[in-house]
Amino acid sequence: MSERFPVPPRIQERALINRWEEYSRLYRESLENRDDFWATQARLFLTWDRDFSQTSSCDYRTGTIEWFSDGQLNVSKNCIDRHLVSRGEKPAILWEGNELGERKTITYRELHSEVCRFANMLTNLGVSKGDRVIIYLPMIPELAYSMLACARIGAVHSVVFAGFSAESLGNRIEDCQAKVVITANEGLRGPKTIPLKSICDEAVLDAQSVKAVVVVRRTSNRTEMKSGRDFWSEELLATASPECAPVVLDAEDPLFILYTSGSTGKPKGLVHTQAGYLLYTAFTHKFVFDYHEDDIYCCVADCGWITGHSYIVYGPLANGATTVMFESTPTYPDPGRYWEMIDRLGVTSFYTAPTAIRALEKEGEIWPEKYSLESLRILGSVGEPINEDAWLWYYNHVGHRRCTIVDTWWQTETGGILISPLPGVTETKPGSATFPLFGIDPVLIDDNGKEVSTTPGKGRLCIRDSWPGQSRTVFGDHDRFFDTYFREIPGMYLTGDAAERDSDGYFWIRGRVDDVLNVSGHRLGTAEIESAIDHCELVVEAAVVGIPHEVKGTGIYAFCIASREIRSVEEAEFEVKNTVRKVIGPFAAPDHVQFVTGLPKTRSGKIMRRILRKIASGDLESLGDISTLADSAVVEEIVSGRKR
Ligand code: WT7
């Protein structure tokens, strides 16, 4: 069993919860009296326009989930207005632009005016309660303003990561029938410029629902504008009032839709609602990051993913925190970028993904060594299992052995963190997300669908009963929501991950059990990548598997059958990669493409991915005797042509 790291004394001294007995007692109570527990928290954390009388009403037999349903409130009021009296001049957002030295401080008072102006702008464009607004922006303050402006008027936002292609963007616009799209003329990511507006033009070409495209000017380059449809935000905002009364909403009105990949079909638009989501993100932000009023909290995720929604915008702002918004990349202009920023801003909590830690580890200790990093207390990790090596590097070279690492396990569907250490109480083990948070009851299910009651034990990770941050449905397809998460194991939420509980009760997340890949912390379905490759006229059939990758965690390996004779293999491989870049986005491009003449299949015609996975990872010994396979010749050919 791996080494345990005790709670650093200086972290324990200050912590909100600093005795293990306190955690266990509260945890027990939270499960025994779930509704009482959350009702108390809901009144502590949120400001209600109308109090609720019923705490929860959930039924996993139909996938019905409701929290505080007769309560009313406004999320933007909770994130902004209620702080104005005591925190008006406090920085709400510290924006770090792409170029070193490019920055902006936005106080709560300024955030209030900006969000009101954005809200009025949307109203002037005809957006009202329940309408969907797609946000396709780089990590600039306008992204947060847009999200909060939607929340203010009851519109439902759907942020699309600015690395997605025109086709992916178009599919999302179509699926949610967006009325308005907010984008920027261009995006900046390190040395690269991304033509967001022209990507958007392509995406909205056939979109009947889109009445207006709002363009934020990020660069001074020339931009094509279609008259009557496209508007510069600066022009619309010039006449928008900086006052806008927040609309009173029901707790279960939708707040946003966020698309995420699954094992089959097109990405699902997961719906999160107002009160439960806000409560859960605020609550977990406070306890997992041991949040105190004078902290400088910094999560370097992108708002295009759930981490940015919950732990850059909603959770921290609901708590009145100062939250950093980072536009650049970890290595621009050099691999000291994060560490420089931490020293300059005095960051106390820093939250990133294992893939970034591994990339920076490769650049060497000389980068963090240039900086003191002494303001840091809590270091967070999210998105994929963190390997021991990366954990130790983070702990030693960034945290200087005096910070707590919180390895936070959760999902787009869960809204917020479910399993994580608590800084003041949990002894950590590198690579383990440790223990469930309050109100969360993780269960392991074996291959027969039975609960694993032994410790140690392993199985498919499920969660018994609901928590307020849980996603409520798939937009426009509740059956799909039910089928994906609740049908197979009655009474449980099925996470799609495998996990182990060790003899000390620590949870270790072992990765996905379905055909979902976690590439640099980005979730991609193998089926989604395969159908993207189908767009390439050179390919008749493709099979995609994940392989271990030093930095990305999981790399993408594509086996393709060519539609005709290939003259240049390099060109053909490039074609395939480029097709995926265009159809999904650059981050989904395969690392390896191998052309084959056939794929191993079962008698019923299903591709034998298990075999392909082994070949792609070079795990050839465990293939066993190839000659016994139906497709032995195919397998031999694939083995001999393997890319590495
Ligand atoms: C999947 C969810 C949660 C926000 C970012 C990703 C994997 C997430 C961990 C962790 C091991 C993790 C799981 C999960 N995952 N955090 N700390 N340890 N695995 O959200 O895109 O919805 O992906 O990410 O496989 O199911 P997402």
XYZ file of C-alpha atoms and ligand atoms in Angstrom:
671
model
C 0.000 0.000 0.000
C 1.430 3.363 -0.939
C 2.790 5.956 1.435
C 0.434 8.299 3.281
C 1.006 12.014 3.500
C -0.213 13.660 6.705
C -2.083 16.953 6.746
C 0.514 19.767 6.842
C 0.153 21.460 10.284
C -0.238 24.982 8.877
C -3.110 23.750 6.686
C -4.783 21.989 9.570
C -4.510 25.021 11.868
C -6.527 27.229 9.586
C -8.924 24.653 8.163
C -12.708 24.989 8.369
C -12.912 21.307 9.252
C -9.761 20.092 10.964
C -10.512 16.923 12.872
C -11.220 13.580 11.306
C -13.950 12.896 13.906
C -15.713 16.050 12.814
C -15.673 14.936 9.194
C -16.940 11.446 10.059
C -19.723 12.747 12.254
C -20.882 15.272 9.679
C -20.577 12.704 6.926
C -22.715 10.217 8.843
C -25.313 12.839 9.601
C -25.376 13.986 5.991
C -26.315 10.472 4.871
C -28.722 9.721 7.694
C -30.650 12.962 7.378
C -29.897 13.905 3.834
C -32.712 16.391 3.396
C -32.099 18.130 6.723
C -28.442 18.415 5.925
C -28.983 20.024 2.507
C -31.878 22.183 3.672
C -29.596 23.712 6.306
C -26.791 24.262 3.782
C -29.188 25.736 1.222
C -30.273 28.415 3.693
C -26.679 29.092 4.750
C -25.148 29.319 1.294
C -27.892 30.861 -0.827
C -30.071 33.950 -0.722
C -33.638 32.987 -1.610
C -36.383 35.158 -3.012
C -38.822 32.552 -1.789
C -37.913 29.882 0.717
C -38.568 26.246 -0.187
C -40.818 23.877 1.713
C -39.756 20.631 0.109
C -36.056 19.775 0.078
C -35.841 16.930 -2.397
C -38.010 14.746 -4.522
C -35.976 12.203 -6.433
C -36.851 8.915 -8.054
C -34.119 6.978 -9.823
C -36.754 4.612 -11.252
C -37.694 7.395 -13.650
C -34.574 9.549 -13.433
C -36.564 12.332 -11.792
C -34.427 14.652 -9.673
C -35.690 17.778 -7.938
C -34.232 19.865 -5.162
C -35.861 22.810 -3.355
C -38.474 22.813 -6.113
C -40.863 25.437 -4.731
C -38.004 27.771 -3.784
C -37.147 30.787 -5.910
C -33.943 32.731 -6.431
C -31.619 34.214 -9.013
C -28.152 32.805 -9.539
C -26.533 36.039 -10.739
C -27.949 37.868 -7.735
C -26.383 35.205 -5.523
C -23.050 35.503 -7.330
C -22.950 39.313 -7.501
C -25.622 41.577 -6.001
C -25.640 40.190 -2.494
C -21.873 40.796 -2.214
C -22.055 44.467 -3.178
C -22.581 45.811 0.328
C -19.573 44.166 1.928
C -17.430 43.268 -1.070
C -18.212 45.919 -3.691
C -14.576 46.919 -4.145
C -13.199 43.392 -3.769
C -11.818 41.864 -6.970
C -14.266 39.281 -8.261
C -12.218 38.321 -11.318
C -8.494 38.656 -11.876
C -8.099 38.198 -15.602
C -4.750 37.044 -16.990
C -4.581 37.613 -20.725
C -2.710 35.623 -23.285
C 0.347 37.889 -23.237
C 2.377 38.142 -20.079
C 1.495 41.459 -18.442
C -1.909 41.682 -20.119
C -4.356 41.728 -17.227
C -7.488 43.222 -15.770
C -9.076 43.386 -12.332
C -12.856 43.339 -12.170
C -14.383 44.218 -8.813
C -17.781 42.922 -7.741
C -19.221 46.360 -8.455
C -17.773 46.368 -11.955
C -18.932 42.800 -12.489
C -22.427 43.909 -11.567
C -22.502 46.685 -14.205
C -20.945 44.527 -16.904
C -23.320 41.638 -16.310
C -26.321 43.989 -16.244
C -25.234 45.540 -19.539
C -24.809 42.108 -21.103
C -28.203 41.077 -19.754
C -29.858 44.171 -21.211
C -28.087 43.592 -24.511
C -29.509 40.074 -24.680
C -32.979 41.292 -23.753
C -32.736 43.947 -26.474
C -31.930 41.173 -28.957
C -35.151 39.429 -27.982
C -33.736 36.838 -25.607
C -36.041 35.985 -22.752
C -36.492 33.399 -20.014
C -35.919 29.861 -21.245
C -34.265 30.855 -24.556
C -30.911 29.216 -25.313
C -27.759 31.231 -25.906
C -24.611 29.600 -27.243
C -21.377 31.077 -25.934
C -18.327 30.397 -28.100
C -15.670 32.592 -26.548
C -12.057 32.409 -25.459
C -11.226 32.843 -21.777
C -11.925 36.566 -21.593
C -14.046 38.325 -18.954
C -16.901 38.604 -21.472
C -17.304 34.845 -21.188
C -18.146 35.135 -17.496
C -20.319 38.217 -18.151
C -22.281 36.283 -20.789
C -22.885 33.300 -18.528
C -24.017 35.464 -15.626
C -26.114 37.675 -17.904
C -28.029 34.633 -19.098
C -28.517 33.584 -15.487
C -29.771 37.067 -14.686
C -32.600 36.988 -17.226
C -33.323 33.262 -17.000
C -31.878 32.414 -20.404
C -30.138 29.046 -20.660
C -26.515 29.229 -21.716
C -24.520 26.575 -23.438
C -20.818 27.284 -23.522
C -18.975 25.553 -26.342
C -15.213 25.206 -25.842
C -13.467 27.510 -28.338
C -11.347 24.585 -29.554
C -14.377 22.890 -31.130
C -14.836 22.933 -34.907
C -17.599 24.577 -36.940
C -19.356 21.242 -37.275
C -19.337 20.535 -33.524
C -20.486 24.070 -32.817
C -23.194 23.795 -35.462
C -24.485 20.520 -34.005
C -24.796 22.081 -30.573
C -26.544 25.191 -31.918
C -28.965 22.934 -33.756
C -29.569 20.567 -30.853
C -30.505 23.301 -28.398
C -32.081 25.601 -31.010
C -30.070 28.596 -29.864
C -31.510 32.039 -30.488
C -28.265 33.966 -30.079
C -24.603 33.037 -30.413
C -21.943 35.064 -28.627
C -18.445 34.769 -30.048
C -15.244 36.792 -30.531
C -13.666 37.854 -33.790
C -10.578 35.827 -32.914
C -9.163 33.879 -30.005
C -5.562 33.847 -28.784
C -3.931 30.741 -27.345
C -0.203 31.176 -26.839
C 1.346 31.945 -30.217
C -1.803 30.851 -32.102
C -4.725 32.890 -33.373
C -8.046 31.083 -33.758
C -10.535 32.483 -36.296
C -13.580 32.098 -34.053
C -15.892 34.344 -36.032
C -15.292 32.584 -39.334
C -15.737 29.178 -37.648
C -18.976 30.532 -36.252
C -20.079 31.781 -39.675
C -19.765 28.257 -41.011
C -21.603 26.833 -38.006
C -24.628 29.139 -38.270
C -24.979 28.860 -42.041
C -28.046 26.600 -41.851
C -29.113 27.450 -38.327
C -32.697 28.653 -38.616
C -33.012 29.322 -34.911
C -30.188 31.876 -34.701
C -31.483 35.426 -34.795
C -28.254 37.217 -33.944
C -24.518 36.676 -33.590
C -22.811 38.948 -31.074
C -19.106 39.469 -31.690
C -16.667 40.551 -28.993
C -13.582 42.242 -30.393
C -10.538 40.438 -29.035
C -8.022 41.413 -31.745
C -7.823 44.325 -34.164
C -7.801 42.135 -37.282
C -10.403 42.660 -39.979
C -13.618 40.714 -39.458
C -16.435 40.001 -41.902
C -19.801 41.003 -40.472
C -23.105 39.971 -41.991
C -25.425 42.913 -41.771
C -28.670 42.303 -39.910
C -27.309 39.164 -38.243
C -23.910 40.068 -36.781
C -23.388 42.790 -34.180
C -20.291 44.051 -32.402
C -20.859 43.715 -28.675
C -19.225 47.107 -28.054
C -21.905 48.774 -30.178
C -24.808 46.959 -28.538
C -23.389 47.538 -25.071
C -22.910 51.265 -25.645
C -26.651 51.764 -25.365
C -27.330 49.065 -22.749
C -28.079 50.222 -19.219
C -25.777 49.061 -16.391
C -28.831 48.275 -14.250
C -30.962 45.183 -14.767
C -33.222 43.641 -12.167
C -32.563 39.904 -11.754
C -35.491 37.727 -12.820
C -36.875 35.581 -10.022
C -36.593 31.950 -11.113
C -37.788 28.606 -9.842
C -35.115 26.428 -8.285
C -35.613 23.843 -11.011
C -35.583 26.191 -14.003
C -32.648 25.258 -16.237
C -29.448 27.273 -15.734
C -27.310 25.812 -18.500
C -26.784 22.991 -20.942
C -23.313 21.544 -21.345
C -22.542 19.007 -24.036
C -20.408 16.019 -23.185
C -19.381 12.831 -24.963
C -20.680 9.393 -24.188
C -19.918 5.908 -25.404
C -22.482 6.066 -28.192
C -24.190 8.598 -30.371
C -23.791 12.319 -30.518
C -22.768 14.361 -27.464
C -25.432 14.750 -24.799
C -26.643 18.150 -23.667
C -26.663 17.739 -19.902
C -28.975 20.127 -18.115
C -28.152 21.732 -14.784
C -30.692 23.774 -12.881
C -30.517 26.813 -10.621
C -30.507 26.287 -6.883
C -29.179 22.770 -6.385
C -26.298 23.355 -8.755
C -25.331 26.671 -7.203
C -25.568 25.294 -3.683
C -23.479 22.261 -4.527
C -20.719 24.194 -6.331
C -20.531 26.845 -3.581
C -20.530 24.213 -0.840
C -17.825 22.051 -2.428
C -15.717 25.072 -3.434
C -15.727 26.167 0.173
C -14.816 22.850 1.771
C -12.570 21.230 -0.835
C -10.460 24.381 -1.269
C -10.871 25.321 2.379
C -11.943 28.722 1.170
C -11.312 31.810 3.318
C -12.325 35.390 2.561
C -8.810 36.663 1.736
C -7.839 33.753 -0.539
C -6.769 34.214 -4.135
C -8.321 31.254 -5.830
C -7.110 30.144 -9.264
C -8.506 27.402 -11.456
C -6.820 27.295 -14.870
C -9.473 25.218 -16.625
C -11.522 26.581 -19.512
C -15.140 27.674 -19.073
C -15.932 25.454 -22.051
C -15.855 22.497 -19.645
C -17.761 21.849 -16.435
C -14.703 22.631 -14.288
C -14.759 26.213 -15.530
C -18.506 26.542 -14.939
C -18.431 25.192 -11.402
C -15.013 26.243 -10.106
C -14.097 29.417 -11.985
C -17.491 31.073 -12.196
C -20.404 29.784 -10.121
C -18.923 28.213 -6.974
C -16.267 30.865 -6.230
C -18.496 33.841 -7.071
C -21.365 32.504 -4.973
C -18.882 32.480 -2.085
C -17.750 36.052 -2.828
C -14.261 34.867 -3.747
C -11.606 36.403 -5.958
C -11.323 34.034 -8.880
C -8.591 34.053 -11.529
C -9.487 33.668 -15.185
C -6.527 32.534 -17.280
C -6.574 32.893 -21.057
C -3.159 31.574 -22.030
C -1.454 28.175 -22.005
C 0.863 26.673 -19.349
C 3.947 27.052 -21.521
C 3.462 30.505 -23.050
C 5.673 32.440 -23.226
C 7.605 29.868 -21.196
C 6.912 26.958 -18.803
C 7.117 29.299 -15.821
C 3.841 30.997 -16.762
C 1.704 29.508 -13.970
C 4.393 29.872 -11.330
C 5.062 33.506 -12.219
C 1.353 34.232 -11.962
C 1.033 32.451 -8.614
C 3.788 34.593 -7.080
C 2.589 37.833 -8.608
C -1.062 37.400 -7.584
C -0.365 35.594 -4.308
C -2.489 32.607 -5.332
C -3.511 30.455 -2.352
C -5.413 27.669 -4.173
C -4.392 26.392 -7.561
C -6.463 23.892 -9.539
C -5.324 22.162 -12.724
C -5.286 18.816 -14.558
C -2.731 15.970 -14.435
C -1.989 16.444 -18.136
C -0.730 19.996 -17.477
C 1.305 18.804 -14.492
C 2.943 16.108 -16.614
C 3.682 18.551 -19.426
C 5.324 20.950 -16.957
C 7.167 18.151 -15.171
C 8.826 17.347 -18.502
C 10.121 20.908 -18.716
C 12.060 20.368 -15.502
C 12.195 21.681 -11.959
C 14.127 24.760 -13.045
C 10.829 26.460 -13.868
C 9.050 26.252 -10.504
C 12.422 26.784 -8.781
C 12.599 30.324 -10.120
C 9.603 31.301 -8.006
C 8.855 31.207 -4.289
C 5.329 29.733 -4.562
C 4.982 30.481 -0.862
C 1.420 31.804 -1.045
C 0.119 28.352 -2.048
C -1.831 26.199 0.393
C -4.097 23.931 -1.633
C -3.234 22.247 -4.930
C -6.081 20.682 -6.864
C -6.112 18.027 -9.570
C -9.042 17.077 -11.789
C -10.066 15.369 -15.001
C -8.269 12.023 -14.977
C -6.430 9.768 -12.579
C -3.186 11.412 -11.470
C -0.200 9.083 -11.656
C 2.028 8.852 -8.594
C 4.953 10.480 -10.364
C 3.015 13.597 -11.345
C 1.416 13.742 -7.886
C 4.843 13.691 -6.196
C 6.216 16.323 -8.549
C 3.254 18.588 -7.817
C 3.604 17.947 -4.091
C 7.380 18.450 -3.913
C 8.219 21.025 -6.554
C 5.092 23.161 -6.592
C 3.762 22.603 -3.068
C 7.173 22.362 -1.382
C 5.717 19.619 0.861
C 3.657 22.171 2.752
C 0.469 22.127 0.671
C -2.374 19.643 0.557
C -3.148 18.032 -2.773
C -6.844 17.567 -3.409
C -7.370 14.974 -6.135
C -10.979 15.754 -6.974
C -13.126 13.155 -8.712
C -16.320 14.245 -10.442
C -18.011 14.574 -13.838
C -20.016 16.946 -16.023
C -23.065 15.018 -14.807
C -22.302 15.474 -11.123
C -22.091 19.288 -11.305
C -19.435 19.381 -8.614
C -16.820 17.344 -6.784
C -18.044 14.089 -5.194
C -14.858 12.398 -3.978
C -11.884 14.364 -2.671
C -9.639 14.881 0.308
C -10.612 17.668 2.705
C -7.470 19.765 3.244
C -7.640 19.925 7.045
C -8.438 16.277 7.770
C -7.532 13.809 5.049
C -4.184 12.049 4.942
C -3.520 11.728 1.236
C -2.170 8.883 -0.870
C -0.749 9.804 -4.280
C -3.274 8.793 -6.934
C -6.248 8.294 -4.645
C -9.202 10.692 -4.620
C -9.627 9.378 -1.033
C -13.128 9.788 0.478
C -16.634 10.925 -0.438
C -17.790 14.421 0.422
C -20.855 15.080 2.581
C -24.080 13.622 1.269
C -22.295 11.352 -1.224
C -22.647 7.589 -0.908
C -20.365 5.788 -3.402
C -21.072 2.140 -4.110
C -19.044 -0.437 -6.053
C -20.978 -2.850 -8.257
C -19.522 -6.135 -9.468
C -19.975 -7.771 -12.870
C -23.174 -9.443 -11.697
C -24.735 -6.156 -10.735
C -24.278 -6.874 -7.020
C -22.965 -4.424 -4.481
C -19.365 -5.085 -3.398
C -19.525 -4.868 0.367
C -15.963 -5.938 1.076
C -13.053 -3.607 1.803
C -10.821 -3.883 -0.129
C -13.009 -4.289 -3.168
C -13.442 -3.098 -6.707
C -16.150 -2.600 -9.273
C -18.139 -0.116 -11.270
C -18.551 3.115 -9.376
C -22.143 4.140 -8.655
C -23.669 6.724 -6.350
C -26.662 5.827 -4.200
C -29.278 8.572 -3.918
C -29.100 12.106 -5.210
C -27.188 15.265 -4.291
C -28.207 18.820 -5.207
C -25.608 19.329 -7.981
C -26.691 16.351 -10.038
C -27.626 16.885 -13.684
C -31.394 16.701 -14.191
C -31.783 15.467 -17.746
C -30.395 15.374 -21.263
C -31.792 18.335 -23.169
C -34.698 17.131 -25.279
C -34.128 13.449 -24.490
C -34.999 12.341 -20.986
C -35.105 8.681 -22.073
C -31.464 8.880 -23.004
C -30.697 10.365 -19.586
C -32.509 7.532 -17.859
C -31.038 4.818 -20.089
C -27.471 6.043 -19.695
C -27.350 6.563 -15.962
C -30.170 4.746 -14.188
C -31.488 1.795 -16.164
C -28.805 -0.776 -15.597
C -28.381 -0.687 -11.817
C -31.753 0.132 -10.213
C -31.576 2.737 -7.480
C -28.098 3.916 -8.441
C -26.497 6.625 -10.556
C -24.019 4.832 -12.836
C -20.859 6.909 -13.311
C -19.162 4.961 -16.103
C -15.932 4.734 -14.094
C -14.291 1.742 -12.432
C -12.967 2.186 -8.919
C -11.267 0.377 -6.072
C -11.645 0.789 -2.332
C -8.421 -0.165 -0.570
C -8.108 -1.734 2.876
C -8.087 1.727 4.487
C -11.297 2.651 2.683
C -9.594 5.022 0.205
C -11.154 5.272 -3.259
C -8.960 4.900 -6.347
C -10.589 5.821 -9.658
C -9.371 3.447 -12.354
C -10.787 5.100 -15.489
C -13.752 4.567 -17.752
C -15.430 1.232 -18.252
C -17.224 2.384 -21.389
C -15.877 3.465 -24.779
C -15.076 6.937 -23.558
C -11.506 8.221 -23.759
C -10.029 10.806 -21.466
C -7.512 12.650 -23.622
C -5.671 15.408 -21.738
C -8.682 15.503 -19.429
C -11.053 16.003 -22.393
C -13.806 13.490 -22.742
C -14.209 11.899 -26.177
C -16.240 8.911 -27.325
C -14.446 6.420 -29.568
C -17.646 6.261 -31.639
C -17.569 10.035 -32.019
C -13.990 9.976 -33.347
C -14.800 7.060 -35.636
C -17.726 8.854 -37.158
C -15.542 11.928 -37.640
C -13.016 9.762 -39.511
C -15.896 8.504 -41.699
C -16.016 12.008 -43.170
C -12.638 11.313 -44.778
C -13.249 9.921 -48.262
C -10.028 7.897 -48.014
C -11.485 5.704 -45.280
C -14.283 3.131 -45.462
C -14.113 1.922 -41.897
C -12.287 2.969 -38.750
C -11.814 1.679 -35.224
C -10.436 3.923 -32.509
C -8.890 2.869 -29.208
C -7.066 4.615 -26.379
C -3.399 4.012 -25.610
C -1.305 5.135 -22.642
C 0.290 8.518 -23.386
C 3.034 10.137 -21.317
C 1.498 13.602 -21.210
C -2.096 13.258 -22.378
C -2.822 10.300 -20.103
C -4.644 8.636 -22.970
C -3.654 8.995 -26.607
C -5.809 8.190 -29.636
C -4.932 5.330 -31.984
C -6.996 4.889 -35.151
C -7.084 1.771 -37.324
C -8.425 2.597 -40.791
C -9.411 0.603 -43.833
C -8.665 2.569 -46.996
C -11.285 3.098 -49.674
C -8.716 2.893 -52.460
C -5.040 2.389 -53.040
C -2.933 4.777 -51.010
C -0.022 6.405 -52.736
C 1.563 8.240 -49.830
C 0.969 6.777 -46.381
C 2.104 10.006 -44.690
C -0.371 12.064 -46.679
C -3.157 9.624 -45.958
C -2.428 9.699 -42.240
C -2.398 13.465 -42.319
C -5.765 13.435 -44.110
C -7.310 11.329 -41.381
C -5.922 13.483 -38.574
C -6.977 16.633 -40.344
C -10.494 15.343 -40.881
C -10.907 14.815 -37.136
C -9.456 18.263 -36.457
C -12.069 19.737 -38.756
C -15.028 17.658 -37.663
C -14.517 17.725 -33.881
C -11.614 20.016 -33.093
C -7.797 19.939 -32.972
C -7.669 18.346 -29.512
C -9.394 15.197 -30.831
C -6.867 14.445 -33.603
C -5.483 10.875 -33.419
C -1.874 10.460 -32.309
C -1.443 7.421 -34.547
C -3.180 6.301 -37.697
C -2.556 2.832 -39.071
C -3.991 1.680 -42.385
C -5.037 -1.955 -42.332
C -6.812 -4.239 -44.791
C -9.262 -5.623 -42.252
C -10.384 -5.337 -38.623
C -10.797 -8.259 -36.216
C -14.496 -8.868 -35.647
C -16.679 -11.213 -33.703
C -19.025 -13.554 -35.540
C -21.798 -11.029 -35.066
C -19.668 -8.348 -36.723
C -18.619 -6.362 -33.659
C -15.115 -4.953 -33.758
C -12.919 -6.650 -31.153
C -11.604 -3.522 -29.499
C -9.975 -5.443 -26.684
C -7.535 -6.934 -29.176
C -6.971 -3.645 -30.958
C -6.329 -1.931 -27.636
C -3.673 -4.485 -26.779
C -1.984 -4.220 -30.161
C -2.036 -0.430 -30.099
C -0.505 -0.336 -26.612
C 2.145 -2.892 -27.569
C 0.766 -5.373 -25.073
C 1.358 -8.217 -27.514
C 2.114 -11.049 -25.106
C -1.351 -11.050 -23.555
C -2.907 -11.394 -27.013
C -2.311 -15.089 -26.512
C -2.181 -17.431 -29.422
C -3.265 -15.376 -32.424
C -3.696 -18.411 -34.632
C -6.831 -19.443 -32.703
C -8.641 -16.254 -33.651
C -11.115 -16.313 -36.507
C -9.307 -13.386 -38.084
C -5.771 -14.534 -37.377
C -4.328 -13.247 -40.649
C -5.839 -9.811 -40.082
C -4.452 -9.684 -36.558
C -0.970 -10.704 -37.703
C -0.982 -8.004 -40.334
C -2.102 -5.385 -37.802
C 0.573 -6.434 -35.324
C 3.318 -6.156 -37.902
C 2.221 -2.705 -39.062
C 1.865 -1.261 -35.568
C 2.758 2.433 -35.121
C 4.779 3.557 -32.128
C -14.533 11.806 -16.204
C -15.465 12.968 -16.271
C -14.781 16.667 -13.575
C -14.420 17.766 -14.415
C -13.533 17.437 -15.566
C -13.888 16.198 -16.324
C -12.505 11.361 -15.146
C -12.387 13.263 -13.497
C -10.965 12.487 -12.040
C -10.076 12.190 -10.975
C -9.751 10.080 -11.919
C -11.181 11.508 -13.023
C -13.474 10.225 -14.873
C -14.824 10.866 -15.071
N -12.056 12.022 -13.926
N -11.733 13.555 -12.366
N -9.791 13.071 -10.006
N -9.493 10.969 -10.959
N -10.576 10.302 -12.963
O -15.275 16.090 -16.509
O -15.382 15.653 -18.950
O -17.299 15.053 -17.447
O -15.148 13.750 -17.389
O -13.220 12.289 -15.967
O -13.259 9.221 -15.811
O -15.833 9.952 -15.397
P -15.842 15.161 -17.629
